[in-house]
PDB file of C-alpha atoms in Angstrom:
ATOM      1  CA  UNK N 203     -96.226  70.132  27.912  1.00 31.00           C
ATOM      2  CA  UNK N 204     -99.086  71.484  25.741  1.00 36.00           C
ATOM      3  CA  UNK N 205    -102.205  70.296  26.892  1.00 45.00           C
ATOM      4  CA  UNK N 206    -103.869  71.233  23.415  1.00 59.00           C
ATOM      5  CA  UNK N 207    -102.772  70.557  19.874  1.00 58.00           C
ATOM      6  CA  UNK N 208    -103.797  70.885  16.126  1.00 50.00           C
ATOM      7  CA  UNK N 209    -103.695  67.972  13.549  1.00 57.00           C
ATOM      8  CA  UNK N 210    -102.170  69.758  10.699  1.00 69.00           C
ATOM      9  CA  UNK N 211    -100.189  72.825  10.459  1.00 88.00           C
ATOM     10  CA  UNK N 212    -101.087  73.675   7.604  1.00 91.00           C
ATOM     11  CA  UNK N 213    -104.695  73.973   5.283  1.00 94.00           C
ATOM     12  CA  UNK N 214    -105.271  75.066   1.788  1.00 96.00           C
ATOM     13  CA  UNK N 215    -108.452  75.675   0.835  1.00 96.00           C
ATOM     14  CA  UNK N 216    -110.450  77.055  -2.758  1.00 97.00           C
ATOM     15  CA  UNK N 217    -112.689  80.176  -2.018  1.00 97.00           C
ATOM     16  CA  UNK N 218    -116.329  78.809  -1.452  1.00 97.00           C
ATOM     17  CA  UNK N 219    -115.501  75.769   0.151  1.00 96.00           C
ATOM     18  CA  UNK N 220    -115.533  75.113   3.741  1.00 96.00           C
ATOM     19  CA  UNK N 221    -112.856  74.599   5.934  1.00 95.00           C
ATOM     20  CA  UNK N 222    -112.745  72.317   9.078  1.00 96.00           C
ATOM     21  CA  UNK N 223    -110.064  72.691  11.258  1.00 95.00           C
ATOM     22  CA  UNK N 224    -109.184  70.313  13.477  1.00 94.00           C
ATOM     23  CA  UNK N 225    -107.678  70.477  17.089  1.00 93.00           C
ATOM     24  CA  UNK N 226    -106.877  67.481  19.459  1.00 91.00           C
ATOM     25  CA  UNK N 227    -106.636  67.788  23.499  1.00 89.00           C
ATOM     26  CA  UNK N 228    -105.614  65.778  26.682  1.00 81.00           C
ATOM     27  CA  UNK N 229    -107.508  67.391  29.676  1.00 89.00           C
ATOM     28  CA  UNK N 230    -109.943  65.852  30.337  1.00 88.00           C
ATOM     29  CA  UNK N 231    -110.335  68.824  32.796  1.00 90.00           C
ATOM     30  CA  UNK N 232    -111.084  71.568  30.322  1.00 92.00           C
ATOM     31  CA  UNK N 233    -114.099  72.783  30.742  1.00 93.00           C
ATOM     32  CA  UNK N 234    -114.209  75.544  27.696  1.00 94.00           C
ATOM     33  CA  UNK N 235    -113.072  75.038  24.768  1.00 95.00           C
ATOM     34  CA  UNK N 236    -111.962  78.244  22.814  1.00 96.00           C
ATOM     35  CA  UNK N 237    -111.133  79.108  18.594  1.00 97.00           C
ATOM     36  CA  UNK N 238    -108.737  82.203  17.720  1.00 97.00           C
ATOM     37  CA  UNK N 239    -107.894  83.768  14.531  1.00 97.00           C
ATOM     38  CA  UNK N 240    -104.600  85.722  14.263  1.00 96.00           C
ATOM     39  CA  UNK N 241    -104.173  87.487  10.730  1.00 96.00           C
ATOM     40  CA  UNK N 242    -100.546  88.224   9.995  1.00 93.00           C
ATOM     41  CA  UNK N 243     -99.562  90.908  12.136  1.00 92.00           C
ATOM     42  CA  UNK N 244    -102.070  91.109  14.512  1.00 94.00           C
ATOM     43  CA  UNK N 245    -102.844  89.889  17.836  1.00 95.00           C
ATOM     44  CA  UNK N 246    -105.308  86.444  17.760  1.00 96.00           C
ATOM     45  CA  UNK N 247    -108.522  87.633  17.971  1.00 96.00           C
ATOM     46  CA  UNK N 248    -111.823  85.406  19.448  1.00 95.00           C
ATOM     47  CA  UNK N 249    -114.390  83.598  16.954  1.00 96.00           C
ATOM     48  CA  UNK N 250    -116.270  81.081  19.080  1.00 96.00           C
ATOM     49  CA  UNK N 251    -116.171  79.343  22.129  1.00 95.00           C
ATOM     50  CA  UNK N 252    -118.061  75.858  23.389  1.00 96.00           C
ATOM     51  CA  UNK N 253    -118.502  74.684  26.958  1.00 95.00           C
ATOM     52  CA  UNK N 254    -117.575  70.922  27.459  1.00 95.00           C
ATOM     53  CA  UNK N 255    -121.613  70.089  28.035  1.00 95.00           C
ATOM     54  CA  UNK N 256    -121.774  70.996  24.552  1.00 96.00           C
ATOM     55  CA  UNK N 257    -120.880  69.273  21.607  1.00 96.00           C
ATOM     56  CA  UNK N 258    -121.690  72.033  18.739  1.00 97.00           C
ATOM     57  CA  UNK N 259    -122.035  75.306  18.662  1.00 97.00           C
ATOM     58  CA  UNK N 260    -122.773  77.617  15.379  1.00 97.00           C
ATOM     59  CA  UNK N 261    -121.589  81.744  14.993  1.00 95.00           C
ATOM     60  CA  UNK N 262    -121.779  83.234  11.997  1.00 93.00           C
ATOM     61  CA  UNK N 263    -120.239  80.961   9.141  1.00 96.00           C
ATOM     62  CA  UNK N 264    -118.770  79.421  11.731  1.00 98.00           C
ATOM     63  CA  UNK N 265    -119.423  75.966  13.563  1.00 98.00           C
ATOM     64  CA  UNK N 266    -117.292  74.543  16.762  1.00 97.00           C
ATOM     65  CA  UNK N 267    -117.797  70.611  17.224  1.00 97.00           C
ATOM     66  CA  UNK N 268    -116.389  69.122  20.476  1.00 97.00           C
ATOM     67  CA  UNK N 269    -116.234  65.169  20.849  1.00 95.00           C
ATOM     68  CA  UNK N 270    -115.059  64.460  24.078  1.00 93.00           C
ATOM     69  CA  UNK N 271    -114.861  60.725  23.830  1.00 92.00           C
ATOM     70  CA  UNK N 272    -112.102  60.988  21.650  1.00 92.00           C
ATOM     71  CA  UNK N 273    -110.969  64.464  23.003  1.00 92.00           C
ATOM     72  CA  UNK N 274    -111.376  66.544  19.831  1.00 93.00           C
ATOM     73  CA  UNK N 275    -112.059  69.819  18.730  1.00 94.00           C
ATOM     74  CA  UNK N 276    -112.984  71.292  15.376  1.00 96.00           C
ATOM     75  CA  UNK N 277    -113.557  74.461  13.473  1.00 97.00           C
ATOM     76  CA  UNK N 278    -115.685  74.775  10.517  1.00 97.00           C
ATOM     77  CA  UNK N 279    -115.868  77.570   8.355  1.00 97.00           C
ATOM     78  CA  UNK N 280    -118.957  77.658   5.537  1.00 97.00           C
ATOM     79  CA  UNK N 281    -118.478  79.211   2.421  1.00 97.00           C
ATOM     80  CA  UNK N 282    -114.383  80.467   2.786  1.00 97.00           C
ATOM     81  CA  UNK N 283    -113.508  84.276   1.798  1.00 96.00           C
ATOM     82  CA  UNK N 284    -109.811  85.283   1.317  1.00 96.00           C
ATOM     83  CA  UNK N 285    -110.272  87.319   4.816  1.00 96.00           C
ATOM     84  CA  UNK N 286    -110.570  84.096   6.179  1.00 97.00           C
ATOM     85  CA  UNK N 287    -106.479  83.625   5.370  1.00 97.00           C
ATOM     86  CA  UNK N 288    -104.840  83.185   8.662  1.00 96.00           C
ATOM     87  CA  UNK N 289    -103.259  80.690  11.576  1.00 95.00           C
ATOM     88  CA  UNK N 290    -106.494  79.631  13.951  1.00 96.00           C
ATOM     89  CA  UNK N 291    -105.680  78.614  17.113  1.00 95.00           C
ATOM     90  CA  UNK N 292    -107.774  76.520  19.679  1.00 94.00           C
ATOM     91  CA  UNK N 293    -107.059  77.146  23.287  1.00 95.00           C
ATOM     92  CA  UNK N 294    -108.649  75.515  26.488  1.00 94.00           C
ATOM     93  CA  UNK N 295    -109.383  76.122  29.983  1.00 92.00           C
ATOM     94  CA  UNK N 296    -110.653  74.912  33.502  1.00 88.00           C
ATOM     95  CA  UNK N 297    -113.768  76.239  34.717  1.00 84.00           C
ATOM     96  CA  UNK N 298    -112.006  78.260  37.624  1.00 80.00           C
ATOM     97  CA  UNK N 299    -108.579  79.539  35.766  1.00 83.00           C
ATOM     98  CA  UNK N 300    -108.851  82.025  33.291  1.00 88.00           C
ATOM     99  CA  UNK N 301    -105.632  81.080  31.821  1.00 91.00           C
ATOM    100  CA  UNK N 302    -105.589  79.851  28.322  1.00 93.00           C
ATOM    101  CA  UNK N 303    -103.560  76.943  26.957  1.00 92.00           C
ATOM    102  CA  UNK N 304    -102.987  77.317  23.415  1.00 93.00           C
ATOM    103  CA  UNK N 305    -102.208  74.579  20.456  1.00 89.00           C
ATOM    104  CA  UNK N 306     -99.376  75.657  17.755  1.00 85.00           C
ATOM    105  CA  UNK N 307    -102.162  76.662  15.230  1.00 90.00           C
ATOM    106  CA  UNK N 308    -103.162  75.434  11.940  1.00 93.00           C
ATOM    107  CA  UNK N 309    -102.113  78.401   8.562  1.00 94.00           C
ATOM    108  CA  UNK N 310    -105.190  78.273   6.300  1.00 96.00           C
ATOM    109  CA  UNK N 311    -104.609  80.157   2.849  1.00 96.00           C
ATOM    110  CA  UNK N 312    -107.572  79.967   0.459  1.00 96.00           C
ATOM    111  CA  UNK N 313    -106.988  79.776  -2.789  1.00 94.00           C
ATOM    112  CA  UNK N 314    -108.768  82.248  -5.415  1.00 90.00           C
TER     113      UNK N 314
ATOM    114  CA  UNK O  40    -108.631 105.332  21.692  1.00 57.00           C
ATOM    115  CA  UNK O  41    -110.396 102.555  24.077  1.00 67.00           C
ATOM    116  CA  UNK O  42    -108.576  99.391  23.655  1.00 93.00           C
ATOM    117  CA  UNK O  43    -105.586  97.678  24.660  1.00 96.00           C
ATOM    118  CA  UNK O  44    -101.701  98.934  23.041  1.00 96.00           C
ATOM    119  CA  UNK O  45     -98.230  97.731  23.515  1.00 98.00           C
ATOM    120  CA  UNK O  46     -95.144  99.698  23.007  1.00 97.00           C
ATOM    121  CA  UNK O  47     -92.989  99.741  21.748  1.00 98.00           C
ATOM    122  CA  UNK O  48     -93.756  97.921  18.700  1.00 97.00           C
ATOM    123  CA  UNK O  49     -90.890  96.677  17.834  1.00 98.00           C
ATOM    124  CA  UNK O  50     -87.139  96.518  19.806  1.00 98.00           C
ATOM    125  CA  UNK O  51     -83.582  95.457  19.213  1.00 98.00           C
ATOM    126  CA  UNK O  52     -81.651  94.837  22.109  1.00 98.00           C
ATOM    127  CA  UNK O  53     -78.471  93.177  23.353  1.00 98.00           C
ATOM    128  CA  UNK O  54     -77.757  90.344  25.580  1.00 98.00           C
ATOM    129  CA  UNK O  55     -77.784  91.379  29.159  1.00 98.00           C
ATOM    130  CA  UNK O  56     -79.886  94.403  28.954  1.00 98.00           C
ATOM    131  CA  UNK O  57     -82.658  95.186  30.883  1.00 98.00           C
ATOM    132  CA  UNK O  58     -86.049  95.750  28.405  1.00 98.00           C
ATOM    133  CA  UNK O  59     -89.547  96.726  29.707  1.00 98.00           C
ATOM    134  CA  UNK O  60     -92.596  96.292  27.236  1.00 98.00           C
ATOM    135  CA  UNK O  61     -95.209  98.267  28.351  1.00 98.00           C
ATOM    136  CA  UNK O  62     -99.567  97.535  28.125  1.00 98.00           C
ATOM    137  CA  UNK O  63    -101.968  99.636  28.839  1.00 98.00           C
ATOM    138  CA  UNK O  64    -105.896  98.837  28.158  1.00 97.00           C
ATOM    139  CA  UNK O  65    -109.173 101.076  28.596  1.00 95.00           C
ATOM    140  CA  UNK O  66    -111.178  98.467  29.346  1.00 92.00           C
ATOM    141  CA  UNK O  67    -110.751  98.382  33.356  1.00 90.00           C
ATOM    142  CA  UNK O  68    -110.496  94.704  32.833  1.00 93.00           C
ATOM    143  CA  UNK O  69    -109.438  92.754  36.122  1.00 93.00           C
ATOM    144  CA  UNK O  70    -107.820  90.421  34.239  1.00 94.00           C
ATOM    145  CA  UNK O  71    -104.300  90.560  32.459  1.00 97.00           C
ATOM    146  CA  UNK O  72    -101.742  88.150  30.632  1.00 97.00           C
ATOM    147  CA  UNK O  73     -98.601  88.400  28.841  1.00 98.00           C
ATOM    148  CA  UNK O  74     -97.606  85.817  26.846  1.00 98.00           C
ATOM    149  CA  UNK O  75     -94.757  84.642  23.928  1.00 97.00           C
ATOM    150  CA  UNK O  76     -95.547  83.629  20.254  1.00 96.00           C
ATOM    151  CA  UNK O  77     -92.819  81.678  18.871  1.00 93.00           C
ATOM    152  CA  UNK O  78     -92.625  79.429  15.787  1.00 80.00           C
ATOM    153  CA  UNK O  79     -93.898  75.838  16.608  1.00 71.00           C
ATOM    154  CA  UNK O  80     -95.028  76.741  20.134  1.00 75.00           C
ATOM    155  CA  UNK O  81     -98.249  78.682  19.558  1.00 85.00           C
ATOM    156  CA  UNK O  82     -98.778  81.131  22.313  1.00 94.00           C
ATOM    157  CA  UNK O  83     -97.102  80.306  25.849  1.00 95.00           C
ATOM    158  CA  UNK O  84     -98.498  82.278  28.964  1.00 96.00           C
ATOM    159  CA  UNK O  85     -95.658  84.248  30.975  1.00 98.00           C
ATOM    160  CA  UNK O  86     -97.171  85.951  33.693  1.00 98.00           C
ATOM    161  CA  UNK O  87    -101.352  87.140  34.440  1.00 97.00           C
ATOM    162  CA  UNK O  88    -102.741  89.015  36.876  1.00 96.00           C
ATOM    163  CA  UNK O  89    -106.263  89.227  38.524  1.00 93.00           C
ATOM    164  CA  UNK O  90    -106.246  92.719  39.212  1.00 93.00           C
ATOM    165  CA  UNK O  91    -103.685  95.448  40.981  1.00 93.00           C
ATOM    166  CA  UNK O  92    -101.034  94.233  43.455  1.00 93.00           C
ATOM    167  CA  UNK O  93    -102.038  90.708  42.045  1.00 95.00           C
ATOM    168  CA  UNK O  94     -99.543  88.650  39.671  1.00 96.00           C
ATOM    169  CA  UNK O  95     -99.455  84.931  39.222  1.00 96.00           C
ATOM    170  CA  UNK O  96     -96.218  82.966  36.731  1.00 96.00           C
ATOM    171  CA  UNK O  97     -97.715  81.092  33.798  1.00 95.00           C
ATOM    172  CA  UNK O  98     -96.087  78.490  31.702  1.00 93.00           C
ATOM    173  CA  UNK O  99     -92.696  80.044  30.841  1.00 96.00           C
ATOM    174  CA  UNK O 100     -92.257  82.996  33.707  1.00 98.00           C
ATOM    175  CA  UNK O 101     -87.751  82.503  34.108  1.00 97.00           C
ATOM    176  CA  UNK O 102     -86.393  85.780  33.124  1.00 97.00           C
ATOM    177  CA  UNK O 103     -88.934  87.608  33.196  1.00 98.00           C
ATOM    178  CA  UNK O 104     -90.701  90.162  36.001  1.00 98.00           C
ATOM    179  CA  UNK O 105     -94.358  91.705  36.014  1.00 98.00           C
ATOM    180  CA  UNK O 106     -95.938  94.584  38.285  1.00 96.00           C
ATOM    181  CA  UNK O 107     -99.385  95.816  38.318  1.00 97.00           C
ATOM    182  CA  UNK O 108     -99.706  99.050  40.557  1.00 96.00           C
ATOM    183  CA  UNK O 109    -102.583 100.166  38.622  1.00 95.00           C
ATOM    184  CA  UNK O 110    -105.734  98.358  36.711  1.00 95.00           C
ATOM    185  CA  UNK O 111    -104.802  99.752  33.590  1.00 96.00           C
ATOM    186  CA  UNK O 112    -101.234  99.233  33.078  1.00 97.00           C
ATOM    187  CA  UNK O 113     -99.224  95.567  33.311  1.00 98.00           C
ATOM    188  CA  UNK O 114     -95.518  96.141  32.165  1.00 98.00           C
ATOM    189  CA  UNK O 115     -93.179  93.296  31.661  1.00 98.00           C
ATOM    190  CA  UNK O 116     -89.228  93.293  32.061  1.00 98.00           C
ATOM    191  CA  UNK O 117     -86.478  91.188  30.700  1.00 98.00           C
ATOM    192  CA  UNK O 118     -84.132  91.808  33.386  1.00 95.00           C
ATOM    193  CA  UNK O 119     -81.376  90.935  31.667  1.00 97.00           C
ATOM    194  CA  UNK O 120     -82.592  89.376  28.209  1.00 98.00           C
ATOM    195  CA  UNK O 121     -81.113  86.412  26.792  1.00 98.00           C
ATOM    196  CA  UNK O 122     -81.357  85.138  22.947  1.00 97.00           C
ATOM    197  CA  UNK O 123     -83.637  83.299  23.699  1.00 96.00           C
ATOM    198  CA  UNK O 124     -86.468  85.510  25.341  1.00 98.00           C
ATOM    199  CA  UNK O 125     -86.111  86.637  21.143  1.00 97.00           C
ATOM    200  CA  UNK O 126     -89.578  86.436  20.107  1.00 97.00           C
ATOM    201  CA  UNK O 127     -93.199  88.123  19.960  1.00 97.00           C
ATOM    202  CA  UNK O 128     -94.783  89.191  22.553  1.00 98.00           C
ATOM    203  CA  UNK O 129     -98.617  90.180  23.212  1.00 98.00           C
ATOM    204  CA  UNK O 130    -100.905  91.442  25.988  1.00 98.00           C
ATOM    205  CA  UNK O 131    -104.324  90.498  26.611  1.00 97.00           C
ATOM    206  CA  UNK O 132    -107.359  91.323  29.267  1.00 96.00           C
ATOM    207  CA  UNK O 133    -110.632  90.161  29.979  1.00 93.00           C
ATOM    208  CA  UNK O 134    -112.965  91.075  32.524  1.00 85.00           C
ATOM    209  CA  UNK O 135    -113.738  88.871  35.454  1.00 80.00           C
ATOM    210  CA  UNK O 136    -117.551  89.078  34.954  1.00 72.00           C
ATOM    211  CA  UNK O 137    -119.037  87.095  32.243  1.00 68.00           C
ATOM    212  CA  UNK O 138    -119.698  83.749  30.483  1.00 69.00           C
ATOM    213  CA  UNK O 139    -117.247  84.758  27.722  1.00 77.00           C
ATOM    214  CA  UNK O 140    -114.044  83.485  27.231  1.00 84.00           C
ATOM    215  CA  UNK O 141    -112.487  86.507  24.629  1.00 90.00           C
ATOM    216  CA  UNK O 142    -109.391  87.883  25.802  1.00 94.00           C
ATOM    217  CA  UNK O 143    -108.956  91.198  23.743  1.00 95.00           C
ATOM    218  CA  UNK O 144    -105.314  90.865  22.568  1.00 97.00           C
ATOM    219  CA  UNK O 145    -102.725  93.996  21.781  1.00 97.00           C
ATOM    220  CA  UNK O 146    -100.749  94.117  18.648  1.00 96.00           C
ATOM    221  CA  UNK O 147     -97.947  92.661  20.191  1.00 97.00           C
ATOM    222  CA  UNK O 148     -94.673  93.476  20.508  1.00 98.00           C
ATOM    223  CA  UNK O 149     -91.557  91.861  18.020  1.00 97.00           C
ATOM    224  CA  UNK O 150     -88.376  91.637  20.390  1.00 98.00           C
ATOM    225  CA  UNK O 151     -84.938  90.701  18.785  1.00 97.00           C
ATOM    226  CA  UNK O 152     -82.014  90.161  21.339  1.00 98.00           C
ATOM    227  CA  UNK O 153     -78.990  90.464  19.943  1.00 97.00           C
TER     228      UNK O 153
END
């Protein structure tokens, strides 16, 4: 089964706010922790990553937040734009397999 | 253009045929992966490779046959495709050097079995 999974399947969100999306896992192996954006039609494309000796990492507008006591995972995006409309997957791995296991993803559609 | 492409784009097929989806990236990137989007199930890996002559099965690899004779190119066939193998597929690489984790995705490809 899925090692990695999202809370909600779904987020709508008003322009301007910011979105946190949230992303639940059960290895306690994983050593990176990884966030993907897929707009509709397109192949998922890499926003941030955070190593599991981390517990926050910023990008721009964006900010990963790992908590592995409980074993969760979130994405927050500052200040949402209407490019910001897609499915965001988070993905793990092991420090010595490049593979990626990938939760079903979470739509976010912000609102004008 | 540098990158990474998948053809075809988009291809109808029936049950029982054979159907190769081809990916071919610029990159020189060791690594490879194929893997399946389907409603519900997020992205499932089918088959990766670490570089030519290399190939390891992922998650969901039944059905399903990779080769990599050269870096650039890492074609996957439906040997003889089933309903179910209806769904999108994409590419990816990465390089093997690096404290990144991006995998540069394709534009996947939309298969429909018939």
């Amino acid at each position: 089964g899925e090692s990695v999974g999202l809370h909600l399947p779904t987020l709508s969100v008003q322009e301007g706010d910011n979105s946190i999306i949230n992303c639940a896992y059960s290895n306690s192996a994983s050593d990176y922790f990884i966030w993907y954006k897929q707009e509709s039609g397109k192949g998922p494309q890499f926003i941030i990553d955070i190593r599991s000796n981390m517990d926050k990492r910023q990008g721009q507008r964006v900010t990963v937040l790992l908590n592995k006591t409980v074993k969760h995972l979130s994405l927050q995006i500052a200040a949402t734009q209407p490019g910001d409309s897609a499915v965001y997957f988070c993905a793990e791995r092991t420090h010595n397999d490049y593979k990626l296991s990938f939760g079903a993803g979470t739509t976010v559609t912000v609102r004008a | 253009d540098a990158g990474i492409t998948q053809s075809p784009r988009y291809k109808i097929t029936e049950t029982g045929r054979q159907v190769t989806l081809m990916c071919h990236q610029t990159w020189s990137h060791s690594y490879m992966f194929w893997y399946r989007q389907d409603l519900g199930h997020g992205l499932r890996l089918i088959y990766y490779s670490a570089a030519a002559d290399i190939t390891d099965k992922g998650e969901v690899p039944d059905g399903y046959v990779v080769s990599r004779s050269k870096t650039e190119n890492f074609p996957l066939t439906l040997e003889s495709a089933t309903r179910s193998q209806t769904s999108v597929y994409f590419c990816a690489s990465r390089p093997t050097s690096g404290s990144s984790n991006e995998q540069f995705f394709g534009p996947g490809t939309r298969l429909t079995v018939l």
